[in-house]
Short mmCIF file of C-alpha atoms and ligand atoms in Angstrom, two decimals:
data_model
loop_
_atom_site.label_atom_id
_atom_site.label_comp_id
_atom_site.label_asym_id
_atom_site.label_seq_id
_atom_site.Cartn_x
_atom_site.Cartn_y
_atom_site.Cartn_z
CA UNK L 1174 0.00 0.00 0.00
CA UNK L 1175 3.08 2.20 -0.23
CA UNK L 1176 2.04 4.35 -3.17
CA UNK L 1177 5.28 6.36 -3.33
CA UNK L 1178 7.27 3.18 -3.97
CA UNK L 1179 5.11 2.15 -6.93
CA UNK L 1180 6.30 2.30 -10.52
CA UNK L 1181 4.02 3.82 -13.15
CA UNK L 1182 3.07 0.32 -14.23
CA UNK L 1183 2.15 -0.72 -10.70
CA UNK L 1184 0.06 2.43 -10.31
CA UNK L 1185 -1.82 1.62 -13.51
CA UNK L 1186 -2.54 -1.86 -12.24
CA UNK L 1187 -3.75 -0.55 -8.92
CA UNK L 1188 -6.05 2.06 -10.45
CA UNK L 1189 -7.45 -0.51 -12.86
CA UNK L 1190 -8.32 -2.69 -9.87
CA UNK L 1191 -10.10 0.27 -8.34
CA UNK L 1192 -12.16 0.67 -11.50
CA UNK L 1193 -10.36 3.84 -12.58
CA UNK L 1194 -9.03 4.82 -15.99
CA UNK L 1195 -5.41 3.92 -16.70
CA UNK L 1196 -4.43 7.47 -17.74
CA UNK L 1197 -5.01 8.59 -14.17
CA UNK L 1198 -1.88 6.68 -13.22
CA UNK L 1199 0.38 9.07 -15.10
CA UNK L 1200 -1.27 12.10 -13.51
CA UNK L 1201 -0.90 10.59 -10.09
CA UNK L 1202 2.70 9.60 -10.73
CA UNK L 1203 3.54 13.11 -11.90
CA UNK L 1204 1.98 14.64 -8.81
CA UNK L 1205 3.95 12.35 -6.55
CA UNK L 1206 7.32 12.35 -8.30
CA UNK L 1207 7.54 15.29 -10.68
CA UNK L 1208 5.84 17.88 -8.48
CA UNK L 1209 6.57 16.11 -5.18
CA UNK L 1210 3.12 16.92 -3.87
CA UNK L 1211 3.00 16.85 -0.10
CA UNK L 1212 -0.67 15.79 0.02
CA UNK L 1213 -3.53 14.51 -2.14
CA UNK L 1214 -5.24 17.85 -1.63
CA UNK L 1215 -2.78 19.48 -4.04
CA UNK L 1216 -3.64 17.09 -6.87
CA UNK L 1217 -6.17 19.39 -8.46
CA UNK L 1218 -6.77 17.50 -11.72
CA UNK L 1219 -7.75 14.32 -9.89
CA UNK L 1220 -11.36 13.96 -8.80
CA UNK L 1221 -12.19 14.71 -5.20
CA UNK L 1222 -13.74 11.30 -4.92
CA UNK L 1223 -10.62 9.45 -5.99
CA UNK L 1224 -8.42 11.66 -3.84
CA UNK L 1225 -10.50 10.78 -0.79
CA UNK L 1226 -10.30 7.07 -1.56
CA UNK L 1227 -6.55 7.25 -2.03
CA UNK L 1228 -6.10 9.22 1.16
CA UNK L 1229 -7.73 6.41 3.14
CA UNK L 1230 -6.22 3.43 1.38
CA UNK L 1231 -2.83 4.77 0.35
CA UNK L 1232 -1.63 7.39 2.80
CA UNK L 1233 1.22 9.40 1.25
CA UNK L 1234 4.47 8.92 3.10
CA UNK L 1235 5.82 12.09 4.70
CA UNK L 1236 9.00 12.32 6.72
CA UNK L 1237 8.98 14.36 9.86
CA UNK L 1238 11.70 16.97 9.96
CA UNK L 1239 13.01 16.44 13.47
CA UNK L 1240 16.19 18.46 13.32
CA UNK L 1241 18.22 20.49 10.83
CA UNK L 1242 21.76 21.65 11.49
CA UNK L 1243 23.35 24.12 9.14
CA UNK L 1244 27.07 24.63 8.85
CA UNK L 1245 28.25 28.21 9.34
CA UNK L 1246 31.31 27.39 7.22
CA UNK L 1247 29.85 26.09 3.96
CA UNK L 1248 26.04 25.98 4.27
CA UNK L 1249 25.92 22.16 4.43
CA UNK L 1250 22.74 20.99 6.13
CA UNK L 1251 22.24 17.80 8.10
CA UNK L 1252 18.68 16.60 8.39
CA UNK L 1253 17.29 14.17 10.90
CA UNK L 1254 14.02 12.71 9.63
CA UNK L 1255 11.42 10.71 11.52
CA UNK L 1256 9.85 7.67 9.81
CA UNK L 1257 6.25 6.59 10.41
CA UNK L 1258 7.37 3.72 12.70
CA UNK L 1259 9.31 6.05 14.98
CA UNK L 1260 12.76 5.28 13.58
CA UNK L 1261 14.98 8.15 12.48
CA UNK L 1262 17.40 8.54 9.56
CA UNK L 1263 19.82 11.23 8.55
CA UNK L 1264 20.54 12.86 5.21
CA UNK L 1265 22.97 15.59 4.21
CA UNK L 1266 22.53 18.44 1.75
CA UNK L 1267 25.69 19.93 0.26
CA UNK L 1268 25.95 22.95 -1.98
CA UNK L 1269 28.48 22.74 -4.78
CA UNK L 1270 29.10 24.93 -7.81
CA UNK L 1271 28.16 22.06 -10.09
CA UNK L 1272 24.80 21.58 -8.34
CA UNK L 1273 23.40 20.48 -5.02
CA UNK L 1274 24.18 17.04 -3.71
CA UNK L 1275 22.23 14.98 -1.23
CA UNK L 1276 23.68 12.07 0.69
CA UNK L 1277 20.94 9.66 1.73
CA UNK L 1278 20.63 6.71 4.08
CA UNK L 1279 19.56 3.34 2.67
CA UNK L 1280 18.93 1.48 5.93
CA UNK L 1281 18.08 2.25 9.54
CA UNK L 1282 21.40 1.26 11.08
CA UNK L 1283 23.82 -1.13 9.40
CA UNK L 1284 25.19 -4.58 10.05
CA UNK L 1285 28.51 -4.32 8.22
CA UNK L 1286 30.51 -3.41 11.32
CA UNK L 1287 33.21 -1.17 9.77
CA UNK L 1288 35.40 -0.21 12.70
CA UNK L 1289 35.54 3.56 12.14
CA UNK L 1290 31.85 4.07 11.28
CA UNK L 1291 29.23 5.39 13.69
CA UNK L 1292 26.25 4.08 11.67
CA UNK L 1293 26.94 0.47 12.48
CA UNK L 1294 27.48 0.69 16.24
CA UNK L 1295 23.95 -0.48 17.10
CA UNK L 1296 23.57 -2.90 14.21
CA UNK L 1297 20.80 -3.02 11.62
CA UNK L 1298 17.26 -2.02 12.56
CA UNK L 1299 15.58 -2.40 9.17
CA UNK L 1300 15.78 -1.69 5.45
CA UNK L 1301 14.41 1.54 4.01
CA UNK L 1302 11.66 1.38 1.41
CA UNK L 1303 12.14 3.07 -1.97
CA UNK L 1304 9.66 5.73 -0.85
CA UNK L 1305 11.67 6.42 2.29
CA UNK L 1306 14.79 7.03 0.20
CA UNK L 1307 12.87 9.19 -2.27
CA UNK L 1308 11.29 11.25 0.46
CA UNK L 1309 14.72 12.18 1.84
CA UNK L 1310 15.34 13.90 -1.50
CA UNK L 1311 11.86 15.36 -1.95
CA UNK L 1312 11.70 16.68 1.61
CA UNK L 1313 15.06 18.40 1.20
CA UNK L 1314 14.11 19.83 -2.20
CA UNK L 1315 10.93 21.21 -0.62
CA UNK L 1316 12.75 22.56 2.40
CA UNK L 1317 15.54 24.30 0.49
CA UNK L 1318 13.42 25.30 -2.50
CA UNK L 1319 16.30 24.13 -4.68
CA UNK L 1320 16.68 21.26 -7.08
CA UNK L 1321 18.83 18.30 -6.16
CA UNK L 1322 21.30 17.47 -8.94
CA UNK L 1323 23.41 14.70 -7.44
CA UNK L 1324 22.68 11.88 -5.08
CA UNK L 1325 25.17 9.77 -3.19
CA UNK L 1326 24.13 6.65 -1.34
CA UNK L 1327 26.71 7.16 1.36
CA UNK L 1328 24.61 7.79 4.43
CA UNK L 1329 23.74 5.12 6.96
CA UNK L 1330 23.38 1.61 5.58
CA UNK L 1331 24.85 -0.74 3.01
CA UNK L 1332 23.01 -0.31 -0.32
CA UNK L 1333 23.82 -3.85 -1.49
CA UNK L 1334 22.25 -5.22 1.69
CA UNK L 1335 18.96 -3.61 0.59
CA UNK L 1336 19.47 -4.29 -3.09
CA UNK L 1337 15.96 -4.47 -4.55
CA UNK L 1338 14.71 -1.34 -2.80
CA UNK L 1339 17.82 0.59 -3.80
CA UNK L 1340 17.50 -0.33 -7.47
CA UNK L 1341 13.81 0.50 -7.43
CA UNK L 1342 14.60 3.86 -5.84
CA UNK L 1343 17.11 4.59 -8.63
CA UNK L 1344 14.55 3.76 -11.31
CA UNK L 1345 11.92 5.95 -9.67
CA UNK L 1346 14.06 9.05 -9.07
CA UNK L 1347 15.46 8.91 -12.62
CA UNK L 1348 12.16 8.20 -14.38
CA UNK L 1349 11.12 10.46 -17.20
CA UNK L 1350 7.67 11.08 -15.71
CA UNK L 1351 9.18 11.79 -12.29
CA UNK L 1352 12.09 13.79 -10.89
CA UNK L 1353 14.18 13.11 -14.04
CA UNK L 1354 17.47 12.98 -12.20
CA UNK L 1355 20.26 11.77 -14.44
CA UNK L 1356 21.48 8.25 -13.64
CA UNK L 1357 25.00 9.52 -14.14
CA UNK L 1358 24.54 11.80 -11.17
CA UNK L 1359 23.93 8.97 -8.75
CA UNK L 1360 26.71 7.25 -6.84
CA UNK L 1361 26.14 3.98 -5.04
CA UNK L 1362 28.77 3.27 -2.43
CA UNK L 1363 29.39 -0.25 -1.15
CA UNK L 1364 31.71 -1.83 1.37
CA UNK L 1365 32.25 -4.50 -1.30
CA UNK L 1366 29.49 -7.09 -1.52
CA UNK L 1367 30.55 -9.01 -4.59
CA UNK L 1368 27.19 -10.48 -5.65
CA UNK L 1369 25.60 -7.03 -5.39
CA UNK L 1370 28.26 -5.37 -7.54
CA UNK L 1371 27.93 -8.03 -10.22
CA UNK L 1372 24.17 -7.82 -10.19
CA UNK L 1373 24.18 -4.04 -10.42
CA UNK L 1374 26.51 -4.27 -13.43
CA UNK L 1375 23.70 -5.98 -15.33
CA UNK L 1376 20.85 -3.61 -14.45
CA UNK L 1377 21.60 -1.32 -17.39
CA UNK L 1378 21.85 1.68 -15.13
CA UNK L 1379 24.46 4.37 -15.75
CA UNK L 1380 25.15 4.98 -12.08
CA UNK L 1381 28.62 5.40 -10.60
CA UNK L 1382 29.88 2.67 -8.34
CA UNK L 1383 32.06 3.62 -5.39
CA UNK L 1384 33.93 0.93 -3.52
CA UNK L 1385 34.97 1.50 0.07
CA UNK L 1386 38.49 0.16 -0.14
CA UNK L 1387 40.28 1.73 2.86
CA UNK L 1388 43.21 -0.70 2.74
CA UNK L 1389 45.38 -2.22 0.07
CA UNK L 1390 45.98 -5.63 1.63
CA UNK L 1391 43.50 -8.23 2.86
CA UNK L 1392 45.15 -8.30 6.28
CA UNK L 1393 44.81 -4.58 6.84
CA UNK L 1394 41.34 -4.46 5.37
CA UNK L 1395 40.18 -7.14 7.79
CA UNK L 1396 41.25 -4.94 10.68
CA UNK L 1397 39.01 -2.14 9.46
CA UNK L 1398 36.11 -3.91 7.74
CA UNK L 1399 34.68 -7.29 8.78
CA UNK L 1400 33.30 -7.73 5.24
CA UNK L 1401 36.90 -8.38 4.17
CA UNK L 1402 36.69 -11.78 5.89
CA UNK L 1403 33.96 -12.72 3.45
CA UNK L 1404 35.46 -11.45 0.19
CA UNK L 1405 39.11 -11.07 -0.73
CA UNK L 1406 40.36 -7.87 -2.35
CA UNK L 1407 40.88 -9.82 -5.53
CA UNK L 1408 37.25 -10.91 -5.64
CA UNK L 1409 36.00 -7.40 -4.94
CA UNK L 1410 38.30 -5.75 -7.47
CA UNK L 1411 37.39 -8.33 -10.11
CA UNK L 1412 33.73 -7.47 -9.54
CA UNK L 1413 34.56 -3.76 -9.96
CA UNK L 1414 36.41 -4.53 -13.17
CA UNK L 1415 33.34 -6.42 -14.36
CA UNK L 1416 31.19 -3.39 -13.45
CA UNK L 1417 33.46 -1.18 -15.55
CA UNK L 1418 33.39 -3.61 -18.48
CA UNK L 1419 29.61 -3.80 -18.45
CA UNK L 1420 28.80 -0.14 -17.86
CA UNK L 1421 31.92 1.71 -19.05
CA UNK L 1422 31.55 3.81 -15.91
CA UNK L 1423 34.77 4.55 -14.08
CA UNK L 1424 34.70 3.13 -10.56
CA UNK L 1425 35.62 5.29 -7.56
CA UNK L 1426 37.61 3.90 -4.67
CA UNK L 1427 37.05 5.44 -1.27
CA UNK L 1428 40.06 5.39 1.01
CA UNK L 1429 39.61 6.85 4.49
CA UNK L 1430 42.96 7.84 5.93
CA UNK L 1431 43.44 6.79 9.54
CA UNK L 1432 46.54 8.03 11.33
CA UNK L 1433 49.12 5.30 11.83
CA UNK L 1434 46.86 2.60 10.37
CA UNK L 1435 46.75 2.99 6.59
CA UNK L 1436 48.32 6.37 5.82
CA UNK L 1437 52.07 5.91 5.34
CA UNK L 1438 54.00 5.84 2.09
CA UNK L 1439 54.24 2.08 2.17
CA UNK L 1440 50.43 1.96 2.22
CA UNK L 1441 50.33 4.37 -0.69
CA UNK L 1442 52.76 2.15 -2.59
CA UNK L 1443 50.64 -0.93 -1.96
CA UNK L 1444 47.56 0.95 -3.06
CA UNK L 1445 49.29 1.98 -6.25
CA UNK L 1446 50.30 -1.65 -6.93
CA UNK L 1447 46.69 -2.66 -6.44
CA UNK L 1448 45.06 -0.15 -8.79
CA UNK L 1449 47.85 0.29 -11.33
CA UNK L 1450 46.47 0.32 -14.85
CA UNK L 1451 42.83 0.44 -13.74
CA UNK L 1452 40.47 3.11 -14.96
CA UNK L 1453 39.53 4.44 -11.56
CA UNK L 1454 39.48 7.43 -9.30
CA UNK L 1455 40.65 7.43 -5.70
CA UNK L 1456 38.84 9.53 -3.17
CA UNK L 1457 40.99 10.10 -0.11
CA UNK L 1458 38.84 10.88 2.93
CA UNK L 1459 40.44 12.14 6.13
CA UNK L 1460 38.73 9.84 8.64
CA UNK L 1461 36.11 11.54 10.73
CA UNK L 1462 36.87 10.48 14.31
CA UNK L 1463 33.99 9.06 16.35
CA UNK L 1464 34.08 9.09 20.12
CA UNK L 1465 33.37 5.36 20.46
CA UNK L 1466 36.67 4.48 18.74
CA UNK L 1467 40.12 5.92 19.02
CA UNK L 1468 40.94 6.31 15.33
CA UNK L 1469 42.60 9.61 14.55
CA UNK L 1470 42.70 11.70 11.41
CA UNK L 1471 46.00 11.74 9.54
CA UNK L 1472 48.07 14.91 9.62
CA UNK L 1473 47.54 17.28 6.68
CA UNK L 1474 51.15 16.74 5.59
CA UNK L 1475 50.72 12.97 5.62
CA UNK L 1476 47.54 13.21 3.52
CA UNK L 1477 49.26 15.46 1.00
CA UNK L 1478 52.22 13.08 0.74
CA UNK L 1479 49.93 10.12 0.20
CA UNK L 1480 48.05 11.93 -2.54
CA UNK L 1481 51.21 13.25 -4.21
CA UNK L 1482 52.71 9.77 -4.33
CA UNK L 1483 49.65 8.38 -6.13
CA UNK L 1484 49.49 11.34 -8.52
CA UNK L 1485 53.18 10.97 -9.38
CA UNK L 1486 52.52 7.37 -10.27
CA UNK L 1487 49.76 8.50 -12.61
CA UNK L 1488 46.83 7.50 -10.41
CA UNK L 1489 43.97 10.00 -10.18
CA UNK L 1490 43.50 10.71 -6.50
CA UNK L 1491 41.84 13.65 -4.81
CA UNK L 1492 41.28 14.53 -1.19
CA UNK L 1493 37.62 14.88 -0.36
CA UNK L 1494 36.81 18.36 0.87
CA UNK L 1495 35.32 18.10 4.34
CA UNK L 1496 31.85 19.57 4.38
CA UNK L 1497 29.98 20.66 7.46
CA UNK L 1498 32.90 20.11 9.78
CA UNK L 1499 31.15 22.10 12.50
CA UNK L 1500 27.95 20.02 12.51
CA UNK L 1501 28.56 16.49 13.76
CA UNK L 1502 30.32 15.35 10.62
CA UNK L 1503 30.55 11.57 10.56
CA UNK L 1504 27.81 9.33 9.18
CA UNK L 1505 25.36 8.20 11.79
CA UNK L 1506 26.39 10.60 14.54
CA UNK L 1507 23.30 12.76 14.43
CA UNK L 1508 21.01 9.74 14.66
CA UNK L 1509 23.02 8.31 17.53
CA UNK L 1510 23.04 11.49 19.53
CA UNK L 1511 19.27 11.71 19.03
CA UNK L 1512 18.71 8.11 20.19
CA UNK L 1513 20.93 8.54 23.21
CA UNK L 1514 18.84 11.49 24.34
CA UNK L 1515 15.66 9.41 24.42
N1 SAH S 2720 27.90 1.10 3.31
C1 SAH S 2720 28.36 1.84 2.19
C2 SAH S 2720 27.87 3.26 2.13
C3 SAH S 2720 27.80 4.07 3.39
S1 SAH S 2720 29.31 4.62 4.11
C4 SAH S 2720 29.86 1.78 2.11
O1 SAH S 2720 30.48 1.18 2.96
O2 SAH S 2720 30.42 2.28 1.15
C5 SAH S 2720 29.95 5.83 3.01
C6 SAH S 2720 31.46 5.99 3.09
O3 SAH S 2720 31.85 6.65 4.30
C7 SAH S 2720 32.20 4.67 3.07
O4 SAH S 2720 33.32 4.78 2.25
C8 SAH S 2720 32.59 4.52 4.53
O5 SAH S 2720 33.63 3.62 4.68
C9 SAH S 2720 32.91 5.95 4.90
N2 SAH S 2720 32.94 6.25 6.32
C10 SAH S 2720 32.14 5.77 7.30
N3 SAH S 2720 32.47 6.29 8.49
C11 SAH S 2720 33.50 7.13 8.27
C12 SAH S 2720 34.28 7.96 9.10
N4 SAH S 2720 34.07 8.04 10.41
N5 SAH S 2720 35.25 8.68 8.52
C13 SAH S 2720 35.47 8.62 7.18
N6 SAH S 2720 34.77 7.86 6.35
C14 SAH S 2720 33.80 7.11 6.88
#
């Protein structure tokens, strides 16, 4: 009964079953996804009668804006949204010259257990529905009055652990009758679930894949990411290569720099050996320390050295600009501080 998660086809089917004309489906779909209507009341070209019926049988999902924090440095906004079942998720809005980006959550909590990540500390609560991912975007677009141009699935959750809903979300947000976001402007980030990467490669979607690498050897990766016990680096990188072959989209590798753990020149050398000759881009992220763990951010000089080494070897690597440093930066921290207050 989750009308915001329905494709145009599913809407047609549903209206037909209600004894309505099929063309109504497109109108309804456009109200929901193109105009992001907040209520049935706004849907002026749909009969009052049908609107009333829909209101009762298919309540439109709305997220409750519980908290918004805005950075005084760069205007980044962190949103904490309430879901109908009382759970909360966070999303981030970032302003860039090339358009606004939103980072969304794909699950409530996460069960991947990455050592430096705040989102996983309490485990997985549940998957998000396509509508609950969409609404993070629509609610922010409504709140800011500005269009969202880029979406990154880098908030709380592992997208490949909620595969079907994530793919459905991508199809909805990029649909021609809906928000019309370009598939190329969506990045799906994964800790490296091999089956998911291979499946996504065959969906015929032009989305960017980002792999959370964080270490260049299996041993070191295991210390940071439990998922490395399940898949070797070779298996994960082969899957990324397959993704590139199928989609011709350059894969991004995320590498969070943790002081004294994975940030010295030897690590950079190993990373270079690993990605040499691949068509990829390395995103170096100064780790965002969380209070539950004692990982520290690498020194600026160390980060620069690491990046320079890769660049000299001909590898494209950039350091991610930290956005919203003054507003509880790391993934999952806003949600946690909210839960701890209750
Ligand atoms: N589960 C997916 C997407 C969500 S995490 C994934 O693992 O890719 C998005 C990115 O933020 C990942 O690269 C993740 O490793 C990184 N990340 C998580 N916590 C971080 C922290 N405290 N500092 C820096 N990067 C972090």
